[in-house]
PDB file of C-alpha atoms in Angstrom:
ATOM      1  CA  MET A   1      89.640 103.635 168.278  1.00 84.00           C
ATOM      2  CA  ALA A   2      85.781 103.668 166.254  1.00 97.00           C
ATOM      3  CA  ASP A   3      85.678 102.582 162.854  1.00 97.00           C
ATOM      4  CA  LEU A   4      84.024 106.088 162.413  1.00 98.00           C
ATOM      5  CA  ILE A   5      85.058 109.053 164.009  1.00 98.00           C
ATOM      6  CA  TYR A   6      82.327 112.370 164.712  1.00 98.00           C
ATOM      7  CA  GLU A   7      83.071 115.277 165.823  1.00 98.00           C
ATOM      8  CA  VAL A   8      81.264 118.529 166.501  1.00 98.00           C
ATOM      9  CA  LYS A   9      83.463 121.729 165.892  1.00 98.00           C
ATOM     10  CA  ASP A  10      82.739 125.055 165.526  1.00 97.00           C
ATOM     11  CA  HIS A  11      79.648 124.353 163.293  1.00 98.00           C
ATOM     12  CA  LEU A  12      80.981 122.254 160.754  1.00 98.00           C
ATOM     13  CA  ALA A  13      80.460 118.497 160.890  1.00 98.00           C
ATOM     14  CA  ARG A  14      83.241 115.944 160.592  1.00 98.00           C
ATOM     15  CA  ILE A  15      82.633 112.631 159.928  1.00 98.00           C
ATOM     16  CA  THR A  16      85.611 110.142 159.434  1.00 98.00           C
ATOM     17  CA  LEU A  17      85.566 106.666 158.407  1.00 98.00           C
ATOM     18  CA  ASN A  18      88.685 104.849 160.420  1.00 98.00           C
ATOM     19  CA  ARG A  19      89.656 101.390 159.066  1.00 97.00           C
ATOM     20  CA  PRO A  20      92.794 102.666 157.396  1.00 97.00           C
ATOM     21  CA  LYS A  21      94.270  99.764 157.924  1.00 95.00           C
ATOM     22  CA  GLN A  22      91.550  97.939 156.057  1.00 95.00           C
ATOM     23  CA  LEU A  23      90.608 100.650 153.594  1.00 96.00           C
ATOM     24  CA  ASN A  24      88.119 102.644 155.440  1.00 96.00           C
ATOM     25  CA  CYS A  25      86.061  99.119 154.336  1.00 95.00           C
ATOM     26  CA  PHE A  26      82.362  99.044 155.929  1.00 93.00           C
ATOM     27  CA  SER A  27      82.032  97.438 159.463  1.00 92.00           C
ATOM     28  CA  GLU A  28      78.765  96.779 161.079  1.00 92.00           C
ATOM     29  CA  GLU A  29      80.621  99.421 164.369  1.00 95.00           C
ATOM     30  CA  MET A  30      81.124 101.916 160.881  1.00 96.00           C
ATOM     31  CA  ILE A  31      78.043 101.732 159.593  1.00 95.00           C
ATOM     32  CA  HIS A  32      75.255 102.282 163.467  1.00 96.00           C
ATOM     33  CA  LEU A  33      77.913 104.502 164.080  1.00 97.00           C
ATOM     34  CA  TRP A  34      77.754 106.993 160.441  1.00 97.00           C
ATOM     35  CA  THR A  35      73.634 106.635 161.351  1.00 97.00           C
ATOM     36  CA  GLN A  36      74.260 107.925 164.510  1.00 98.00           C
ATOM     37  CA  ALA A  37      76.316 110.447 163.564  1.00 98.00           C
ATOM     38  CA  LEU A  38      73.459 111.654 160.460  1.00 98.00           C
ATOM     39  CA  GLU A  39      70.995 111.311 163.101  1.00 98.00           C
ATOM     40  CA  ASP A  40      72.078 113.248 165.065  1.00 98.00           C
ATOM     41  CA  ILE A  41      73.277 116.234 162.192  1.00 98.00           C
ATOM     42  CA  ARG A  42      70.116 115.902 160.959  1.00 97.00           C
ATOM     43  CA  ASP A  43      68.101 116.840 164.403  1.00 97.00           C
ATOM     44  CA  ARG A  44      71.024 119.441 165.261  1.00 96.00           C
ATOM     45  CA  ASP A  45      70.729 124.005 164.466  1.00 95.00           C
ATOM     46  CA  ASP A  46      74.195 124.459 165.165  1.00 97.00           C
ATOM     47  CA  ILE A  47      75.873 122.432 162.948  1.00 98.00           C
ATOM     48  CA  TYR A  48      76.225 124.667 159.404  1.00 98.00           C
ATOM     49  CA  ALA A  49      77.317 121.811 157.441  1.00 98.00           C
ATOM     50  CA  VAL A  50      79.035 118.556 157.215  1.00 98.00           C
ATOM     51  CA  LEU A  51      82.349 116.632 155.224  1.00 98.00           C
ATOM     52  CA  LEU A  52      82.909 113.411 155.294  1.00 98.00           C
ATOM     53  CA  SER A  53      86.567 111.824 154.703  1.00 98.00           C
ATOM     54  CA  GLY A  54      88.671 108.987 155.072  1.00 98.00           C
ATOM     55  CA  ASN A  55      91.827 108.025 157.630  1.00 98.00           C
ATOM     56  CA  GLY A  56      94.574 106.981 155.871  1.00 97.00           C
ATOM     57  CA  LYS A  57      95.359 105.971 152.281  1.00 97.00           C
ATOM     58  CA  ALA A  58      91.439 105.558 150.882  1.00 98.00           C
ATOM     59  CA  PHE A  59      88.387 107.644 151.123  1.00 98.00           C
ATOM     60  CA  CYS A  60      86.230 104.411 151.283  1.00 97.00           C
ATOM     61  CA  ALA A  61      86.961 100.288 149.678  1.00 95.00           C
ATOM     62  CA  GLY A  62      83.162 100.142 150.245  1.00 92.00           C
ATOM     63  CA  GLY A  63      81.796  96.353 151.996  1.00 85.00           C
ATOM     64  CA  ASP A  64      84.933  94.818 153.364  1.00 76.00           C
ATOM     65  CA  VAL A  65      85.206  91.446 150.656  1.00 71.00           C
ATOM     66  CA  LYS A  66      86.704  89.277 153.688  1.00 68.00           C
ATOM     67  CA  ALA A  67      84.267  89.724 155.829  1.00 64.00           C
ATOM     68  CA  MET A  68      81.741  89.546 153.712  1.00 63.00           C
ATOM     69  CA  ALA A  69      82.737  85.860 152.515  1.00 59.00           C
ATOM     70  CA  ALA A  70      83.240  85.213 156.447  1.00 58.00           C
ATOM     71  CA  GLY A  71      79.279  86.227 156.427  1.00 54.00           C
ATOM     72  CA  ASP A  72      80.201  90.603 157.152  1.00 49.00           C
ATOM     73  CA  GLY A  73      80.490  92.958 155.149  1.00 47.00           C
ATOM     74  CA  PHE A  74      77.185  94.449 154.058  1.00 51.00           C
ATOM     75  CA  PHE A  75      75.064  92.309 156.517  1.00 50.00           C
ATOM     76  CA  GLU A  76      74.751  92.953 160.002  1.00 47.00           C
ATOM     77  CA  SER A  77      75.212  89.846 161.294  1.00 47.00           C
ATOM     78  CA  HIS A  78      76.855  85.730 159.648  1.00 46.00           C
ATOM     79  CA  GLU A  79      73.368  84.338 160.331  1.00 47.00           C
ATOM     80  CA  ASP A  80      72.302  87.278 158.171  1.00 50.00           C
ATOM     81  CA  ILE A  81      73.824  86.082 154.943  1.00 51.00           C
ATOM     82  CA  SER A  82      73.893  82.831 155.683  1.00 54.00           C
ATOM     83  CA  SER A  83      69.946  81.936 156.088  1.00 70.00           C
ATOM     84  CA  THR A  84      67.481  83.405 154.211  1.00 86.00           C
ATOM     85  CA  ALA A  85      67.278  85.963 150.866  1.00 88.00           C
ATOM     86  CA  LEU A  86      64.527  88.085 152.429  1.00 90.00           C
ATOM     87  CA  ALA A  87      66.996  88.560 155.719  1.00 88.00           C
ATOM     88  CA  ARG A  88      69.701  89.656 153.885  1.00 84.00           C
ATOM     89  CA  LYS A  89      67.208  92.126 152.412  1.00 89.00           C
ATOM     90  CA  ASN A  90      66.339  93.023 155.466  1.00 90.00           C
ATOM     91  CA  SER A  91      69.593  93.161 156.646  1.00 87.00           C
ATOM     92  CA  LEU A  92      70.240  96.158 154.462  1.00 90.00           C
ATOM     93  CA  TRP A  93      67.286  98.324 154.761  1.00 90.00           C
ATOM     94  CA  LYS A  94      68.556  98.121 157.968  1.00 91.00           C
ATOM     95  CA  GLY A  95      71.915  98.877 158.005  1.00 91.00           C
ATOM     96  CA  ILE A  96      73.834 100.446 154.987  1.00 93.00           C
ATOM     97  CA  GLN A  97      70.184 101.406 153.285  1.00 94.00           C
ATOM     98  CA  ARG A  98      69.850 103.985 156.016  1.00 96.00           C
ATOM     99  CA  ILE A  99      72.708 106.143 155.485  1.00 96.00           C
ATOM    100  CA  PRO A 100      71.083 107.843 152.430  1.00 96.00           C
ATOM    101  CA  LEU A 101      67.621 108.020 154.119  1.00 96.00           C
ATOM    102  CA  ILE A 102      68.400 109.655 156.853  1.00 97.00           C
ATOM    103  CA  LEU A 103      71.050 111.665 154.258  1.00 97.00           C
ATOM    104  CA  GLU A 104      67.777 112.857 152.199  1.00 95.00           C
ATOM    105  CA  GLU A 105      66.288 114.194 155.287  1.00 96.00           C
ATOM    106  CA  ILE A 106      69.394 116.437 155.917  1.00 97.00           C
ATOM    107  CA  ASP A 107      69.577 120.110 154.055  1.00 97.00           C
ATOM    108  CA  ARG A 108      72.779 121.739 155.545  1.00 97.00           C
ATOM    109  CA  PRO A 109      75.468 121.028 152.559  1.00 98.00           C
ATOM    110  CA  VAL A 110      77.348 117.087 153.030  1.00 98.00           C
ATOM    111  CA  ILE A 111      80.755 117.948 151.805  1.00 98.00           C
ATOM    112  CA  ALA A 112      82.910 115.218 150.476  1.00 98.00           C
ATOM    113  CA  LYS A 113      86.177 114.333 150.417  1.00 98.00           C
ATOM    114  CA  ILE A 114      87.720 111.990 147.815  1.00 98.00           C
ATOM    115  CA  HIS A 115      91.610 110.540 148.145  1.00 98.00           C
ATOM    116  CA  GLY A 116      92.545 107.235 147.488  1.00 97.00           C
ATOM    117  CA  PRO A 117      90.296 104.656 146.168  1.00 98.00           C
ATOM    118  CA  ALA A 118      86.423 104.800 146.405  1.00 98.00           C
ATOM    119  CA  VAL A 119      85.094 102.529 145.521  1.00 97.00           C
ATOM    120  CA  GLY A 120      81.494 100.395 145.292  1.00 95.00           C
ATOM    121  CA  ALA A 121      79.445 101.016 147.998  1.00 94.00           C
ATOM    122  CA  GLY A 122      82.559 103.094 149.094  1.00 96.00           C
ATOM    123  CA  LEU A 123      82.315 105.912 146.226  1.00 97.00           C
ATOM    124  CA  ASP A 124      78.304 105.319 146.319  1.00 97.00           C
ATOM    125  CA  MET A 125      78.568 107.002 150.398  1.00 97.00           C
ATOM    126  CA  ALA A 126      79.810 110.319 147.947  1.00 98.00           C
ATOM    127  CA  LEU A 127      77.515 109.906 145.337  1.00 98.00           C
ATOM    128  CA  MET A 128      74.802 110.810 148.122  1.00 97.00           C
ATOM    129  CA  CYS A 129      77.063 113.477 149.496  1.00 98.00           C
ATOM    130  CA  ASP A 130      75.842 117.273 147.609  1.00 98.00           C
ATOM    131  CA  VAL A 131      79.457 117.973 146.937  1.00 98.00           C
ATOM    132  CA  ARG A 132      82.119 115.244 145.525  1.00 98.00           C
ATOM    133  CA  ILE A 133      85.609 117.146 145.750  1.00 98.00           C
ATOM    134  CA  ALA A 134      88.525 114.781 144.956  1.00 98.00           C
ATOM    135  CA  SER A 135      91.850 114.737 144.263  1.00 98.00           C
ATOM    136  CA  GLU A 136      93.659 114.239 141.018  1.00 98.00           C
ATOM    137  CA  SER A 137      94.786 110.685 141.924  1.00 98.00           C
ATOM    138  CA  ALA A 138      91.665 109.850 143.181  1.00 98.00           C
ATOM    139  CA  THR A 139      90.043 106.078 141.910  1.00 98.00           C
ATOM    140  CA  LEU A 140      87.414 105.687 142.147  1.00 98.00           C
ATOM    141  CA  SER A 141      84.751 102.255 140.405  1.00 97.00           C
ATOM    142  CA  GLU A 142      81.425 100.883 140.390  1.00 97.00           C
ATOM    143  CA  SER A 143      83.627  97.502 141.307  1.00 94.00           C
ATOM    144  CA  TYR A 144      80.234  95.022 142.071  1.00 93.00           C
ATOM    145  CA  PHE A 145      80.423  93.021 139.133  1.00 93.00           C
ATOM    146  CA  ASN A 146      84.075  91.892 140.352  1.00 91.00           C
ATOM    147  CA  ALA A 147      82.508  90.034 143.638  1.00 89.00           C
ATOM    148  CA  GLY A 148      79.024  89.656 141.705  1.00 91.00           C
ATOM    149  CA  ILE A 149      76.679  91.467 143.328  1.00 91.00           C
ATOM    150  CA  VAL A 150      74.782  94.138 142.987  1.00 93.00           C
ATOM    151  CA  PRO A 151      74.718  98.013 143.890  1.00 92.00           C
ATOM    152  CA  GLY A 152      72.200  97.385 147.383  1.00 89.00           C
ATOM    153  CA  ASP A 153      72.561 100.796 148.987  1.00 91.00           C
ATOM    154  CA  GLY A 154      71.535 103.039 146.588  1.00 93.00           C
ATOM    155  CA  GLY A 155      74.521 103.394 143.015  1.00 94.00           C
ATOM    156  CA  ALA A 156      71.395 102.812 141.128  1.00 95.00           C
ATOM    157  CA  TYR A 157      69.314 105.707 142.276  1.00 96.00           C
ATOM    158  CA  PHE A 158      72.598 107.592 142.310  1.00 96.00           C
ATOM    159  CA  LEU A 159      74.312 107.130 139.422  1.00 97.00           C
ATOM    160  CA  PRO A 160      72.833 107.719 136.132  1.00 96.00           C
ATOM    161  CA  ARG A 161      71.548 111.088 137.843  1.00 96.00           C
ATOM    162  CA  LEU A 162      74.848 112.739 137.386  1.00 97.00           C
ATOM    163  CA  VAL A 163      76.645 111.530 135.054  1.00 97.00           C
ATOM    164  CA  GLY A 164      73.376 109.954 132.768  1.00 97.00           C
ATOM    165  CA  ARG A 165      72.042 106.176 132.123  1.00 97.00           C
ATOM    166  CA  ASP A 166      73.759 104.853 130.036  1.00 98.00           C
ATOM    167  CA  LYS A 167      77.280 106.156 131.642  1.00 97.00           C
ATOM    168  CA  ALA A 168      76.051 104.516 134.812  1.00 97.00           C
ATOM    169  CA  LEU A 169      75.389 100.985 132.970  1.00 98.00           C
ATOM    170  CA  ASP A 170      78.875 101.413 131.140  1.00 98.00           C
ATOM    171  CA  LEU A 171      80.369 102.278 134.677  1.00 98.00           C
ATOM    172  CA  PHE A 172      78.197  99.184 136.308  1.00 97.00           C
ATOM    173  CA  TRP A 173      78.695  97.034 133.803  1.00 97.00           C
ATOM    174  CA  THR A 174      83.134  97.016 133.142  1.00 97.00           C
ATOM    175  CA  THR A 175      84.199  98.203 136.312  1.00 96.00           C
ATOM    176  CA  LYS A 176      86.547 101.148 135.039  1.00 97.00           C
ATOM    177  CA  VAL A 177      88.557 102.808 137.837  1.00 98.00           C
ATOM    178  CA  LEU A 178      88.447 106.382 136.851  1.00 98.00           C
ATOM    179  CA  LYS A 179      91.158 109.213 137.873  1.00 98.00           C
ATOM    180  CA  GLY A 180      89.653 111.856 139.679  1.00 97.00           C
ATOM    181  CA  ALA A 181      90.230 114.488 136.096  1.00 98.00           C
ATOM    182  CA  GLU A 182      88.325 112.316 133.781  1.00 98.00           C
ATOM    183  CA  ALA A 183      85.876 111.347 136.922  1.00 98.00           C
ATOM    184  CA  GLU A 184      85.337 114.903 137.157  1.00 98.00           C
ATOM    185  CA  ARG A 185      84.743 115.835 133.542  1.00 98.00           C
ATOM    186  CA  ILE A 186      81.561 112.471 133.496  1.00 98.00           C
ATOM    187  CA  GLY A 187      80.513 114.276 136.579  1.00 97.00           C
ATOM    188  CA  LEU A 188      81.058 111.807 139.078  1.00 98.00           C
ATOM    189  CA  VAL A 189      82.651 114.082 141.001  1.00 98.00           C
ATOM    190  CA  THR A 190      82.237 118.013 141.211  1.00 98.00           C
ATOM    191  CA  LEU A 191      85.877 119.630 141.632  1.00 98.00           C
ATOM    192  CA  CYS A 192      89.143 117.943 140.534  1.00 98.00           C
ATOM    193  CA  VAL A 193      91.977 119.458 142.789  1.00 98.00           C
ATOM    194  CA  PRO A 194      95.677 118.520 142.453  1.00 98.00           C
ATOM    195  CA  ASP A 195      96.563 115.965 145.555  1.00 98.00           C
ATOM    196  CA  ASP A 196      98.590 118.496 147.555  1.00 97.00           C
ATOM    197  CA  GLU A 197      95.778 121.060 147.324  1.00 98.00           C
ATOM    198  CA  LEU A 198      92.843 118.903 148.793  1.00 98.00           C
ATOM    199  CA  ASP A 199      92.685 120.102 152.926  1.00 98.00           C
ATOM    200  CA  ASP A 200      93.491 123.827 151.670  1.00 98.00           C
ATOM    201  CA  TYR A 201      90.986 124.036 149.077  1.00 98.00           C
ATOM    202  CA  VAL A 202      88.007 121.303 151.420  1.00 98.00           C
ATOM    203  CA  GLU A 203      89.246 123.771 154.586  1.00 98.00           C
ATOM    204  CA  ALA A 204      88.363 126.931 152.613  1.00 98.00           C
ATOM    205  CA  TYR A 205      85.149 125.213 151.050  1.00 98.00           C
ATOM    206  CA  MET A 206      83.839 124.483 153.778  1.00 98.00           C
ATOM    207  CA  GLN A 207      83.974 127.966 155.161  1.00 98.00           C
ATOM    208  CA  LYS A 208      82.892 129.785 152.583  1.00 98.00           C
ATOM    209  CA  LEU A 209      79.995 127.086 153.459  1.00 98.00           C
ATOM    210  CA  LEU A 210      79.846 128.203 157.045  1.00 98.00           C
ATOM    211  CA  GLU A 211      79.626 132.082 156.398  1.00 97.00           C
ATOM    212  CA  ALA A 212      76.845 131.364 154.048  1.00 97.00           C
ATOM    213  CA  PRO A 213      73.507 132.838 154.668  1.00 96.00           C
ATOM    214  CA  GLN A 214      72.313 129.459 156.715  1.00 96.00           C
ATOM    215  CA  GLN A 215      68.462 129.531 155.955  1.00 96.00           C
ATOM    216  CA  ALA A 216      68.827 130.488 152.358  1.00 96.00           C
ATOM    217  CA  MET A 217      71.029 127.734 151.216  1.00 97.00           C
ATOM    218  CA  ARG A 218      68.333 125.474 152.942  1.00 96.00           C
ATOM    219  CA  LEU A 219      66.172 126.413 151.376  1.00 96.00           C
ATOM    220  CA  THR A 220      67.490 126.175 148.367  1.00 96.00           C
ATOM    221  CA  LYS A 221      69.535 122.884 148.654  1.00 96.00           C
ATOM    222  CA  ARG A 222      65.482 121.966 149.585  1.00 95.00           C
ATOM    223  CA  ALA A 223      64.040 123.850 145.889  1.00 95.00           C
ATOM    224  CA  ILE A 224      66.562 122.303 143.812  1.00 95.00           C
ATOM    225  CA  TYR A 225      65.738 118.344 145.459  1.00 95.00           C
ATOM    226  CA  GLN A 226      62.517 118.422 145.140  1.00 93.00           C
ATOM    227  CA  SER A 227      62.456 120.614 141.669  1.00 94.00           C
ATOM    228  CA  GLU A 228      63.993 117.501 140.724  1.00 91.00           C
ATOM    229  CA  GLN A 229      60.425 115.625 141.272  1.00 90.00           C
ATOM    230  CA  SER A 230      58.102 118.436 140.451  1.00 92.00           C
ATOM    231  CA  THR A 231      56.489 120.395 137.688  1.00 93.00           C
ATOM    232  CA  LEU A 232      58.113 123.413 137.020  1.00 92.00           C
ATOM    233  CA  ARG A 233      54.408 125.482 137.892  1.00 93.00           C
ATOM    234  CA  ALA A 234      54.875 123.311 141.159  1.00 92.00           C
ATOM    235  CA  SER A 235      59.023 124.064 141.306  1.00 91.00           C
ATOM    236  CA  LEU A 236      58.305 128.162 140.974  1.00 91.00           C
ATOM    237  CA  ASP A 237      55.293 127.464 143.796  1.00 92.00           C
ATOM    238  CA  LEU A 238      57.265 126.185 146.446  1.00 90.00           C
ATOM    239  CA  VAL A 239      59.893 128.792 145.518  1.00 91.00           C
ATOM    240  CA  SER A 240      58.015 131.740 145.663  1.00 94.00           C
ATOM    241  CA  SER A 241      57.314 130.456 149.506  1.00 93.00           C
ATOM    242  CA  PHE A 242      60.744 130.123 150.605  1.00 91.00           C
ATOM    243  CA  MET A 243      61.426 133.809 149.087  1.00 92.00           C
ATOM    244  CA  GLY A 244      59.045 135.475 150.941  1.00 93.00           C
ATOM    245  CA  ILE A 245      60.657 133.526 153.570  1.00 93.00           C
ATOM    246  CA  VAL A 246      64.148 134.088 153.544  1.00 92.00           C
ATOM    247  CA  THR A 247      63.241 138.333 152.750  1.00 92.00           C
ATOM    248  CA  GLU A 248      61.894 138.686 156.427  1.00 92.00           C
ATOM    249  CA  LEU A 249      64.875 137.447 158.271  1.00 91.00           C
ATOM    250  CA  ASP A 250      67.971 139.534 159.882  1.00 92.00           C
ATOM    251  CA  ASP A 251      70.732 137.865 156.994  1.00 91.00           C
ATOM    252  CA  TYR A 252      68.753 139.519 153.672  1.00 90.00           C
ATOM    253  CA  ARG A 253      69.023 142.792 155.518  1.00 92.00           C
ATOM    254  CA  THR A 254      72.324 143.410 156.839  1.00 93.00           C
ATOM    255  CA  ARG A 255      73.850 141.419 153.472  1.00 91.00           C
ATOM    256  CA  THR A 256      71.746 143.787 151.381  1.00 90.00           C
ATOM    257  CA  ALA A 257      72.530 146.385 153.062  1.00 92.00           C
ATOM    258  CA  ALA A 258      75.582 145.551 152.998  1.00 91.00           C
ATOM    259  CA  LEU A 259      75.870 145.222 149.044  1.00 88.00           C
ATOM    260  CA  ALA A 260      73.827 148.825 148.545  1.00 90.00           C
ATOM    261  CA  GLU A 261      76.224 150.484 150.693  1.00 88.00           C
ATOM    262  CA  LYS A 262      79.196 148.464 148.572  1.00 88.00           C
ATOM    263  CA  LEU A 263      77.270 149.914 145.398  1.00 87.00           C
ATOM    264  CA  ASN A 264      77.337 153.672 146.544  1.00 85.00           C
ATOM    265  CA  LYS A 265      81.398 153.542 147.283  1.00 82.00           C
ATOM    266  CA  ASN A 266      82.069 151.910 143.898  1.00 79.00           C
ATOM    267  CA  HIS A 267      79.592 154.573 142.083  1.00 70.00           C
ATOM    268  CA  HIS A 268      80.551 157.410 144.090  1.00 68.00           C
ATOM    269  CA  LYS A 269      84.423 156.098 143.205  1.00 72.00           C
ATOM    270  CA  ASN A 270      83.897 156.034 139.799  1.00 71.00           C
ATOM    271  CA  THR A 271      81.720 158.998 139.306  1.00 66.00           C
ATOM    272  CA  PRO A 272      84.280 162.118 137.978  1.00 65.00           C
ATOM    273  CA  SER A 273      84.213 164.789 139.802  1.00 59.00           C
ATOM    274  CA  GLN A 274      83.282 168.721 138.627  1.00 54.00           C
TER     275      GLN A 274
END
């Protein structure tokens, strides 16, 4: 079996990390397949939403420490880690760092379903997603210092934007482990649900996204992400353009007509008869 499974059905793309015996630690094959899957999603119009999850007992335990010690893991090959600092830098750029850069180009919702360990770069892969839904027993940790390394995949960019600068530094410096509820409380994950409800909850969540007005959802994601790096005036200018676009679409006409009909029915229902 491949180290990563990518499948598309009924407008939903599923990316499943598939090294369960290694707690879904990264491999060179996994990173390449992940990149290819994201490029395919980016370039297709028939995919409405993306779900990222892990097979087995973990979401993703990050870099394979044993492989890293042997000269693999985050890096492309033994030669990359055993030669020069520049080779190691370029290896990250050509490998795992492609994932957040391609994700930035995807305007569909990307949801992470987290169970078991989500550690180091494995946690950071979830932070790159738009929404993170975790089980109560999930264990989340920025564990880079345990291996004497820095967050080389984008964690230093994403984490402070979610939890704040001081909490991000605390998580990196102490390598503390959080359970799902605490992770939700500080904003590390979006939602925490009981373990036995995780699968059903996420499937229902994805179904709601598939039934949403697709173009409005994509443009809203663009507006939110772009507003983080723009002024209020620029954000309002952008979203007024988006409003002009979506109000020309069939989704707008059919949904507003349905709402108007519902309001009329409720009005007649609540109006006392003469």
